[in-house]
CSV table of C-alpha atoms in Angstrom, one decimal:
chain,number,residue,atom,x,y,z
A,558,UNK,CA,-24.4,2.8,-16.4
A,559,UNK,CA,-21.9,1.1,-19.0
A,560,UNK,CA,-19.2,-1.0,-17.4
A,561,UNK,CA,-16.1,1.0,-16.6
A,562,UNK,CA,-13.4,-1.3,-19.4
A,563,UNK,CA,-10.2,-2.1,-17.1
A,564,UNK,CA,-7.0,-3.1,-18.1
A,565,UNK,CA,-4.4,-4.0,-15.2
A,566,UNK,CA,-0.9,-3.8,-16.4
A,567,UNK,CA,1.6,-5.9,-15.2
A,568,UNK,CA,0.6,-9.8,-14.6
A,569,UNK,CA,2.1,-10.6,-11.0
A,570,UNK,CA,1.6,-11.7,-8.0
A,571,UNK,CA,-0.7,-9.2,-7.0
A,572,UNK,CA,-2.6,-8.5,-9.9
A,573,UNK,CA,-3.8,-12.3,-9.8
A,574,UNK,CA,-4.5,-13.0,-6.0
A,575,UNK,CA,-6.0,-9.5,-5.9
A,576,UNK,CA,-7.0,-7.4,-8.4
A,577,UNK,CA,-8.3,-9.9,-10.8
A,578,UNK,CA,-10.7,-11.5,-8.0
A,579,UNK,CA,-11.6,-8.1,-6.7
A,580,UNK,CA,-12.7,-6.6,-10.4
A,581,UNK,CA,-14.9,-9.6,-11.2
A,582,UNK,CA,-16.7,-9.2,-7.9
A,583,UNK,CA,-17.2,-5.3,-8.3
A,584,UNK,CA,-20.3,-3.8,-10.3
A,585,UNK,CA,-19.3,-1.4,-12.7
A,586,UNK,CA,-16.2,-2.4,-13.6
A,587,UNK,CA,-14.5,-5.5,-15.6
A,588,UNK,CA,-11.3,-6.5,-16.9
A,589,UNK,CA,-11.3,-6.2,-20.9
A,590,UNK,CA,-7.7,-6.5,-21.5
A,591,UNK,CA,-3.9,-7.4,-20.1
A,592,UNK,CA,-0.6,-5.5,-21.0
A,593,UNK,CA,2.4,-7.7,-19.6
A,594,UNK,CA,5.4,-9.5,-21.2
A,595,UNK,CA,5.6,-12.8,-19.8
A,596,UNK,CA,2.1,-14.0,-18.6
A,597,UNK,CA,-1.6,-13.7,-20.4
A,598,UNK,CA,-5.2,-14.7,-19.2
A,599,UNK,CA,-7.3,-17.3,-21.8
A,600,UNK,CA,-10.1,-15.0,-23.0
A,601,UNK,CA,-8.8,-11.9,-22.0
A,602,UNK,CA,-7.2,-9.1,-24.6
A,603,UNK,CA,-3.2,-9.3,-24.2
A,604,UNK,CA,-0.5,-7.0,-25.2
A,605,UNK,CA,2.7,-7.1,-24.8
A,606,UNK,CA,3.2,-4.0,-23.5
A,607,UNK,CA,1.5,-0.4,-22.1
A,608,UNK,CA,2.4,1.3,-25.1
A,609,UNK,CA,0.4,-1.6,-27.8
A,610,UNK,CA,-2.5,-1.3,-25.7
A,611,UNK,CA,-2.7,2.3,-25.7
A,612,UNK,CA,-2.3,2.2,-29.1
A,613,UNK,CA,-4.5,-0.4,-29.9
A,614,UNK,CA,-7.1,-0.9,-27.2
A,615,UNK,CA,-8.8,2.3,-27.9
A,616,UNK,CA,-11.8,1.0,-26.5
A,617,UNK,CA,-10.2,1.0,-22.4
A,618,UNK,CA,-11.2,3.5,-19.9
A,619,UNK,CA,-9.1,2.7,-17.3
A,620,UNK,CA,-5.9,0.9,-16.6
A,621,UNK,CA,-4.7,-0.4,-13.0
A,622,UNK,CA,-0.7,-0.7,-13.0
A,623,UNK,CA,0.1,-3.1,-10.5
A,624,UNK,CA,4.3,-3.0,-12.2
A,625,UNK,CA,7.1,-2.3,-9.8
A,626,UNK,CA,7.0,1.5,-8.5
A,627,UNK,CA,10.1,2.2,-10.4
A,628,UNK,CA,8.1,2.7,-13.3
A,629,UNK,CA,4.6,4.1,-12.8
A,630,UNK,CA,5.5,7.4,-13.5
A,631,UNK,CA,6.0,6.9,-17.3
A,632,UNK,CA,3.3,4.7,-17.4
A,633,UNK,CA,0.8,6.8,-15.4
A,634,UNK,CA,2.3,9.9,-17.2
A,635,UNK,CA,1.2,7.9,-20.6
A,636,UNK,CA,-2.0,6.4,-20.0
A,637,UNK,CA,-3.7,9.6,-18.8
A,638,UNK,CA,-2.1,11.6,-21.9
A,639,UNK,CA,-4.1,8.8,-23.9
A,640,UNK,CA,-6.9,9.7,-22.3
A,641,UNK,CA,-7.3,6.6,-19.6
A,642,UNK,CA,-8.3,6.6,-15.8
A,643,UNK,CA,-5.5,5.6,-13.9
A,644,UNK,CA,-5.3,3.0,-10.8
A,645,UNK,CA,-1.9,3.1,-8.7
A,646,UNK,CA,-1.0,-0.2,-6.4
A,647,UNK,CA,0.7,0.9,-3.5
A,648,UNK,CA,3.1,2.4,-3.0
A,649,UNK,CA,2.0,4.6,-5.9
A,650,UNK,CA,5.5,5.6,-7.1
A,651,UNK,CA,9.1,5.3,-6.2
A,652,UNK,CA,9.4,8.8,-5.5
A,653,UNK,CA,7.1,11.9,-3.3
A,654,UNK,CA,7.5,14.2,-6.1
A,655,UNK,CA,6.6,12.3,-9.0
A,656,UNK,CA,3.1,12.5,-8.2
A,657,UNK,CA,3.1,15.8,-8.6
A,658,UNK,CA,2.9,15.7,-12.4
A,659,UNK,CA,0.9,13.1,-12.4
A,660,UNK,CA,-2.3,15.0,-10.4
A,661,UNK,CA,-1.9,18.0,-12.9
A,662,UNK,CA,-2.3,15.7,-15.9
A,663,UNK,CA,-4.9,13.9,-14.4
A,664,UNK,CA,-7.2,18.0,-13.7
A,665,UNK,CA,-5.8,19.2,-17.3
A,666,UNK,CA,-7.2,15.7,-19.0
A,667,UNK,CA,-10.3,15.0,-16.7
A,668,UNK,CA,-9.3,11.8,-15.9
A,669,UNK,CA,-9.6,9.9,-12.4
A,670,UNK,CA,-5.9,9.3,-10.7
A,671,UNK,CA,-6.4,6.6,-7.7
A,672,UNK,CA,-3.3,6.3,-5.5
A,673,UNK,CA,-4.5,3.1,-3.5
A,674,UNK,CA,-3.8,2.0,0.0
A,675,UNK,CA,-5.3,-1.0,-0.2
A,676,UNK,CA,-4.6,-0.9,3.9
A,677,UNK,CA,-7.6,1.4,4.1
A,678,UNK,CA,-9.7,-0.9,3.3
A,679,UNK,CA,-9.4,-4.0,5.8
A,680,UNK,CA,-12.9,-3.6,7.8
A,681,UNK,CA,-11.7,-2.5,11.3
A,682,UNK,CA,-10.2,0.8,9.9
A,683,UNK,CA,-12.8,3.1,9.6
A,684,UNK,CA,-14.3,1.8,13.0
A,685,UNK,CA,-10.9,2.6,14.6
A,686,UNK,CA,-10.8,5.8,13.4
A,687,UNK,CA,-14.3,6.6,14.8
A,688,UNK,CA,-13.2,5.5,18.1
A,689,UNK,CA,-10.5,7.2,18.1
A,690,UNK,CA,-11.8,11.1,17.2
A,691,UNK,CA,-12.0,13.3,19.9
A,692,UNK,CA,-9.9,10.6,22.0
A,693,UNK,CA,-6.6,11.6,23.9
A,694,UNK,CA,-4.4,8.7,22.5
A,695,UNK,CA,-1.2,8.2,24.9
A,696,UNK,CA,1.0,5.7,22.9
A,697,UNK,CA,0.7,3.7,19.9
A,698,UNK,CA,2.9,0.4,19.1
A,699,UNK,CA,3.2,-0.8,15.6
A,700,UNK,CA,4.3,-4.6,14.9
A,701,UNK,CA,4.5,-5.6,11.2
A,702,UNK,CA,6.8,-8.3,10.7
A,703,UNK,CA,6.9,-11.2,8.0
A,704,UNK,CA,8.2,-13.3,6.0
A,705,UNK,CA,9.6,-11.5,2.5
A,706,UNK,CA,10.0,-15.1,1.2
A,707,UNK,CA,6.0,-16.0,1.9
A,708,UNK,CA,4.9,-12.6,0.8
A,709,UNK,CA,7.4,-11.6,-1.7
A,710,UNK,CA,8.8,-14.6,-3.4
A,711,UNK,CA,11.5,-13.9,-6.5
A,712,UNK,CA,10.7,-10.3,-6.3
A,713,UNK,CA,14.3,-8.6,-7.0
A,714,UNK,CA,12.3,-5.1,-7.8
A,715,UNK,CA,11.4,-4.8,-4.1
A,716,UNK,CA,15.4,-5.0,-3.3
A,717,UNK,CA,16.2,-2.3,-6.0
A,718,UNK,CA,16.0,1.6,-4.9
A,719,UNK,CA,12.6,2.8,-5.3
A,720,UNK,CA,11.3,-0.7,-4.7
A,721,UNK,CA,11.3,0.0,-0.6
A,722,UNK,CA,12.5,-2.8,1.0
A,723,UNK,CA,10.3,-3.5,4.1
A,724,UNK,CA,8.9,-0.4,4.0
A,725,UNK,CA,6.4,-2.1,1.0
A,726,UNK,CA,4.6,-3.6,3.7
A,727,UNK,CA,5.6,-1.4,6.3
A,728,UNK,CA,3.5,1.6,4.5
A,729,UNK,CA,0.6,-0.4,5.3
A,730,UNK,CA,0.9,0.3,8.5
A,731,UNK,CA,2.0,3.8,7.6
A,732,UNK,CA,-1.6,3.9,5.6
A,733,UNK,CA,-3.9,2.6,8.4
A,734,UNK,CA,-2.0,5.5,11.3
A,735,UNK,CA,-2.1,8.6,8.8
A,736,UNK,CA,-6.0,7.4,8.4
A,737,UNK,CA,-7.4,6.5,12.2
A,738,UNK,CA,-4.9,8.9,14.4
A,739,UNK,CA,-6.8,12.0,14.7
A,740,UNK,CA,-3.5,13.8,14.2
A,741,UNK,CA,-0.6,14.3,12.0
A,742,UNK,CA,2.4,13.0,13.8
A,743,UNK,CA,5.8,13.0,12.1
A,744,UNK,CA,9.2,11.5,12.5
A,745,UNK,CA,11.9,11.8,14.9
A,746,UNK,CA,14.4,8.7,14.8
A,747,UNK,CA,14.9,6.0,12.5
A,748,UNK,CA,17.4,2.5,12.2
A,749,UNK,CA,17.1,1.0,9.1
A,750,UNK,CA,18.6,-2.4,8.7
A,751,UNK,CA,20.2,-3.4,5.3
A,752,UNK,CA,21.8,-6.5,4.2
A,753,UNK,CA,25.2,-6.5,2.9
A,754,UNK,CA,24.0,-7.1,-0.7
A,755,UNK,CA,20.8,-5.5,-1.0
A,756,UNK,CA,20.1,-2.1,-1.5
A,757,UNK,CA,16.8,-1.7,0.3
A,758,UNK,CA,16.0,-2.3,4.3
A,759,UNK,CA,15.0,-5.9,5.5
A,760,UNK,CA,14.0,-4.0,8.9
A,761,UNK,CA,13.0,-0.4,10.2
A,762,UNK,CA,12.8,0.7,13.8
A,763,UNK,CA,10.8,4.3,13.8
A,764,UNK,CA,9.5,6.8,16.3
A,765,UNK,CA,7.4,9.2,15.5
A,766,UNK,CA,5.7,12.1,17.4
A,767,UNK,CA,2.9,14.9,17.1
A,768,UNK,CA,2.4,18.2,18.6
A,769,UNK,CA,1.4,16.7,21.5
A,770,UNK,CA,4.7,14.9,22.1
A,771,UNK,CA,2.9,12.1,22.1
A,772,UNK,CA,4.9,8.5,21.4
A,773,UNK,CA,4.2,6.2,18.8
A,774,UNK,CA,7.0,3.4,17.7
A,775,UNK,CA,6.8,0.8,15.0
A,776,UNK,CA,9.1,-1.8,13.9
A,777,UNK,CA,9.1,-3.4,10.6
A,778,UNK,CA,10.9,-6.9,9.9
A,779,UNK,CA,10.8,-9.1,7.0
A,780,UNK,CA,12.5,-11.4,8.5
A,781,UNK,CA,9.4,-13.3,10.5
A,782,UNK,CA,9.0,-16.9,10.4
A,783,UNK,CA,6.1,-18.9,11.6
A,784,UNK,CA,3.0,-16.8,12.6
A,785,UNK,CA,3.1,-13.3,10.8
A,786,UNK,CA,2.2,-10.3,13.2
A,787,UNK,CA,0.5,-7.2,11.5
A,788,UNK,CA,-0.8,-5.2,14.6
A,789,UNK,CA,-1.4,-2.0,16.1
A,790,UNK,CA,-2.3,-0.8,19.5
A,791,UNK,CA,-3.1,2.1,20.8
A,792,UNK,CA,-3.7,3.5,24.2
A,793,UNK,CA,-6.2,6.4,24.6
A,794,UNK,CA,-8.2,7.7,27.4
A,795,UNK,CA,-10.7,5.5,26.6
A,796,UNK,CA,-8.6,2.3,27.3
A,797,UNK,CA,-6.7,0.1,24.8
A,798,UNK,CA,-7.6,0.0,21.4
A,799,UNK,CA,-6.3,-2.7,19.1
A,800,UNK,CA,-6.2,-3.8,15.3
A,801,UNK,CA,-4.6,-7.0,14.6
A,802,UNK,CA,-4.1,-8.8,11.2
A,803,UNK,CA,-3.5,-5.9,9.2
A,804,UNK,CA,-7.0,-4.3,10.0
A,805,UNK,CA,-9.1,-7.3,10.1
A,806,UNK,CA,-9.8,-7.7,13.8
A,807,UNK,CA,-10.9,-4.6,16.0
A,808,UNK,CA,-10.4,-5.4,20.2
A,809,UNK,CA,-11.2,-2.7,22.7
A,810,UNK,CA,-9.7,-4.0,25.9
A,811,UNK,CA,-11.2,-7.2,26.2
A,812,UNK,CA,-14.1,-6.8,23.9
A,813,UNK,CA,-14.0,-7.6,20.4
A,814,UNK,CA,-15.8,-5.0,18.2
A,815,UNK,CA,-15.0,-5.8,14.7
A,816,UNK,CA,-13.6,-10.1,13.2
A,817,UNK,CA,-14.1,-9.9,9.4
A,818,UNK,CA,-12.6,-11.6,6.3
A,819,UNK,CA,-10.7,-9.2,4.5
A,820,UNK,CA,-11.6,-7.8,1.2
A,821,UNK,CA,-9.4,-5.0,0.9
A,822,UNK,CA,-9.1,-4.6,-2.8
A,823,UNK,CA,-13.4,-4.9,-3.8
A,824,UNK,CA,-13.3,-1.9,-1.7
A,825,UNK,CA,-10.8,0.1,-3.5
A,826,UNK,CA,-12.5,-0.8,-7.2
A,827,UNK,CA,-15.3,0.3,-5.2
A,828,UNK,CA,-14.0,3.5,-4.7
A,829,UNK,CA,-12.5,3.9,-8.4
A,830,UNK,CA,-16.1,3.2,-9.8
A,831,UNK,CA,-17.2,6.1,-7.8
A,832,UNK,CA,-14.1,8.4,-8.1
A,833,UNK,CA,-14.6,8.2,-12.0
A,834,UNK,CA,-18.4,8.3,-11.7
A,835,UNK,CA,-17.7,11.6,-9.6
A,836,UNK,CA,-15.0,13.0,-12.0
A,837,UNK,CA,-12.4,13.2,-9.4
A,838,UNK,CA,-9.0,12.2,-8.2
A,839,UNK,CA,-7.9,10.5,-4.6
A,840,UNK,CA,-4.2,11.1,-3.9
A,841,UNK,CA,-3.0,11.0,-0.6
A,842,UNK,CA,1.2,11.0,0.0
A,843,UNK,CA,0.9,10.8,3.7
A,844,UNK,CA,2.1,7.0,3.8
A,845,UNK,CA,4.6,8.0,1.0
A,846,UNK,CA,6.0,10.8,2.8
A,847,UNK,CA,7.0,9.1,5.8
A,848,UNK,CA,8.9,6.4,4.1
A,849,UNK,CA,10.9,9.5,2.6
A,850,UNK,CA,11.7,10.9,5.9
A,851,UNK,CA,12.9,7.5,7.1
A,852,UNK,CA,14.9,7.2,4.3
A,853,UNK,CA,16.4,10.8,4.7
A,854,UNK,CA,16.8,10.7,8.6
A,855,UNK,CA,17.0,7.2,9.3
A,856,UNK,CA,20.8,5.6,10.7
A,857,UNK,CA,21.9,2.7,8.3
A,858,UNK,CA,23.4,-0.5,10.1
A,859,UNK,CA,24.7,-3.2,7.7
A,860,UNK,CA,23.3,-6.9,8.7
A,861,UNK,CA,23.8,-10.3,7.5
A,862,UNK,CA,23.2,-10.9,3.6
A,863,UNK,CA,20.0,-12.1,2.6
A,864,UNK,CA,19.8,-15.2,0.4
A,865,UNK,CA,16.6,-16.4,-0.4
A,866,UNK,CA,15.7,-20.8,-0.2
């Protein structure tokens, strides 16, 4: 099979730790060509912008945007009118009902639309999930807190509405419980913490419930410093079930069942290579949705301003 002809839009931070690395090690796919305004890799294709590409890149297939949410729509909306299979970093737009267009252009076109959690991925996921089905889960406690300057440095998007505030880690978290709880659970309270002069949450305290009544509570803060904690832990009739380091590590009680390196993102090109072989689409709002009902329900307390070193 012919290689799948990438191009990732938008020349961050992500797109080089991540993406870039996770394409060259993926079969099937390969990075032909760049669109971004201020960066460019030797010996790749560059374009200034979505629009030149599309125009003169003819020969893409596929374009990963890894730009601030803010802005996918228009450019997913594009690319697939052009005929292009489209990649989404998470979250996949600043909006839930954005997507909406975006999953009937992708059926009327035939192209593949990927809304990516790259979350998913990390290696003690899908065993947690197995444990858990069928289980009676009692509680669950979420901790992801870090540090926005580490993670995030001289990122102003993230601080903008649409950009999410904490909640762009947070819906990691948000990705791994919609995918390993063996039900939908929803929201009941929510504190969001803002700085004085940003317009996005530096911290989130939720609680969420199911049918069952059954109590889960997570707390984001991007205001960590020192060790980063990324964990989840669950209690079930089975005993306690625990994922640390954002889905790496997998510890049932005492024994450890899953320690792997992370390689989140050769997972989800992985899964695009396959979506487009297949001639589908893989759009899930679950994590999405949830940050909109925190937004819409949650009580807004003011906190100190953040000011970045």
């Amino acid at each position: 099979m012919t290689s799948i002809r990438v191009a990732i839009v938008g020349l961050g931070k992500i797109a080089r730790d991540q993406h870039i690395p996770a394409i060259a090690g993926t079969e099937g796919i390969e990075l032909a060509a760049i669109a971004s305004r201020n960066a460019s890799i030797e010996g790749i294709a560059h374009f200034a912008t979505l629009d030149q590409l599309l125009a003169d890149a003819r020969d893409i297939d596929a374009v990963a945007l890894c730009t601030p949410p803010q802005v996918r729509q228009t450019q997913a909306a594009a690319a697939l009118r052009a005929g292009k299979h489209v990649l989404l970093e998470k979250p996949p737009g600043a909006t839930v009902s954005e997507l909406g267009p975006l999953v009937a252009a992708a059926r009327q076109t035939g192209r593949t639309l990927f809304a990516t959690w790259h979350s998913r991925f990390a290696p003690a996921v899908e065993p947690a999930r197995s444990f858990l089905a069928g289980r009676q889960i009692k509680s669950v406690v979420v901790e992801w807190k870090e540090d926005v300057r580490v993670w995030h440095p001289g990122q102003a998007w993230i601080w903008e509405p649409g950009g999410l505030g904490v909640f762009d880690p947070g819906i990691n978290a948000l990705s791994i419980l919609t995918r390993i709880l063996p039900r939908p659970f929803f929201l009941i309270r929510a504190e969001l913490c803002f700085p004085r002069n940003r317009a996005a949450p530096i911290a989130a305290d939720l609680a969420f419930s199911d049918d069952t009544g059954m109590a889960i509570r997570a707390e984001f803060d991007w205001r960590r410093t020192g060790p980063q904690t990324w964990d989840i832990r669950v209690e079930s009739d089975a005993g306690r079930l625990t994922l640390s380091s954002g889905g790496s590590r997998l510890v049932h009680d005492d024994r450890t069942l899953v320690d792997e390196k992370q390689a989140e993102y050769r997972g989800i090109y992985r899964r695009f290579v396959e979506l487009i072989a297949s001639g589908v689409s893989d759009v899930d709002l679950s994590p999405l949705v949830h940050v909109a009902d925190a937004f819409m329900l949650g009580r807004r307390r003011e906190v100190e301003p953040f000011i970045e070193d």
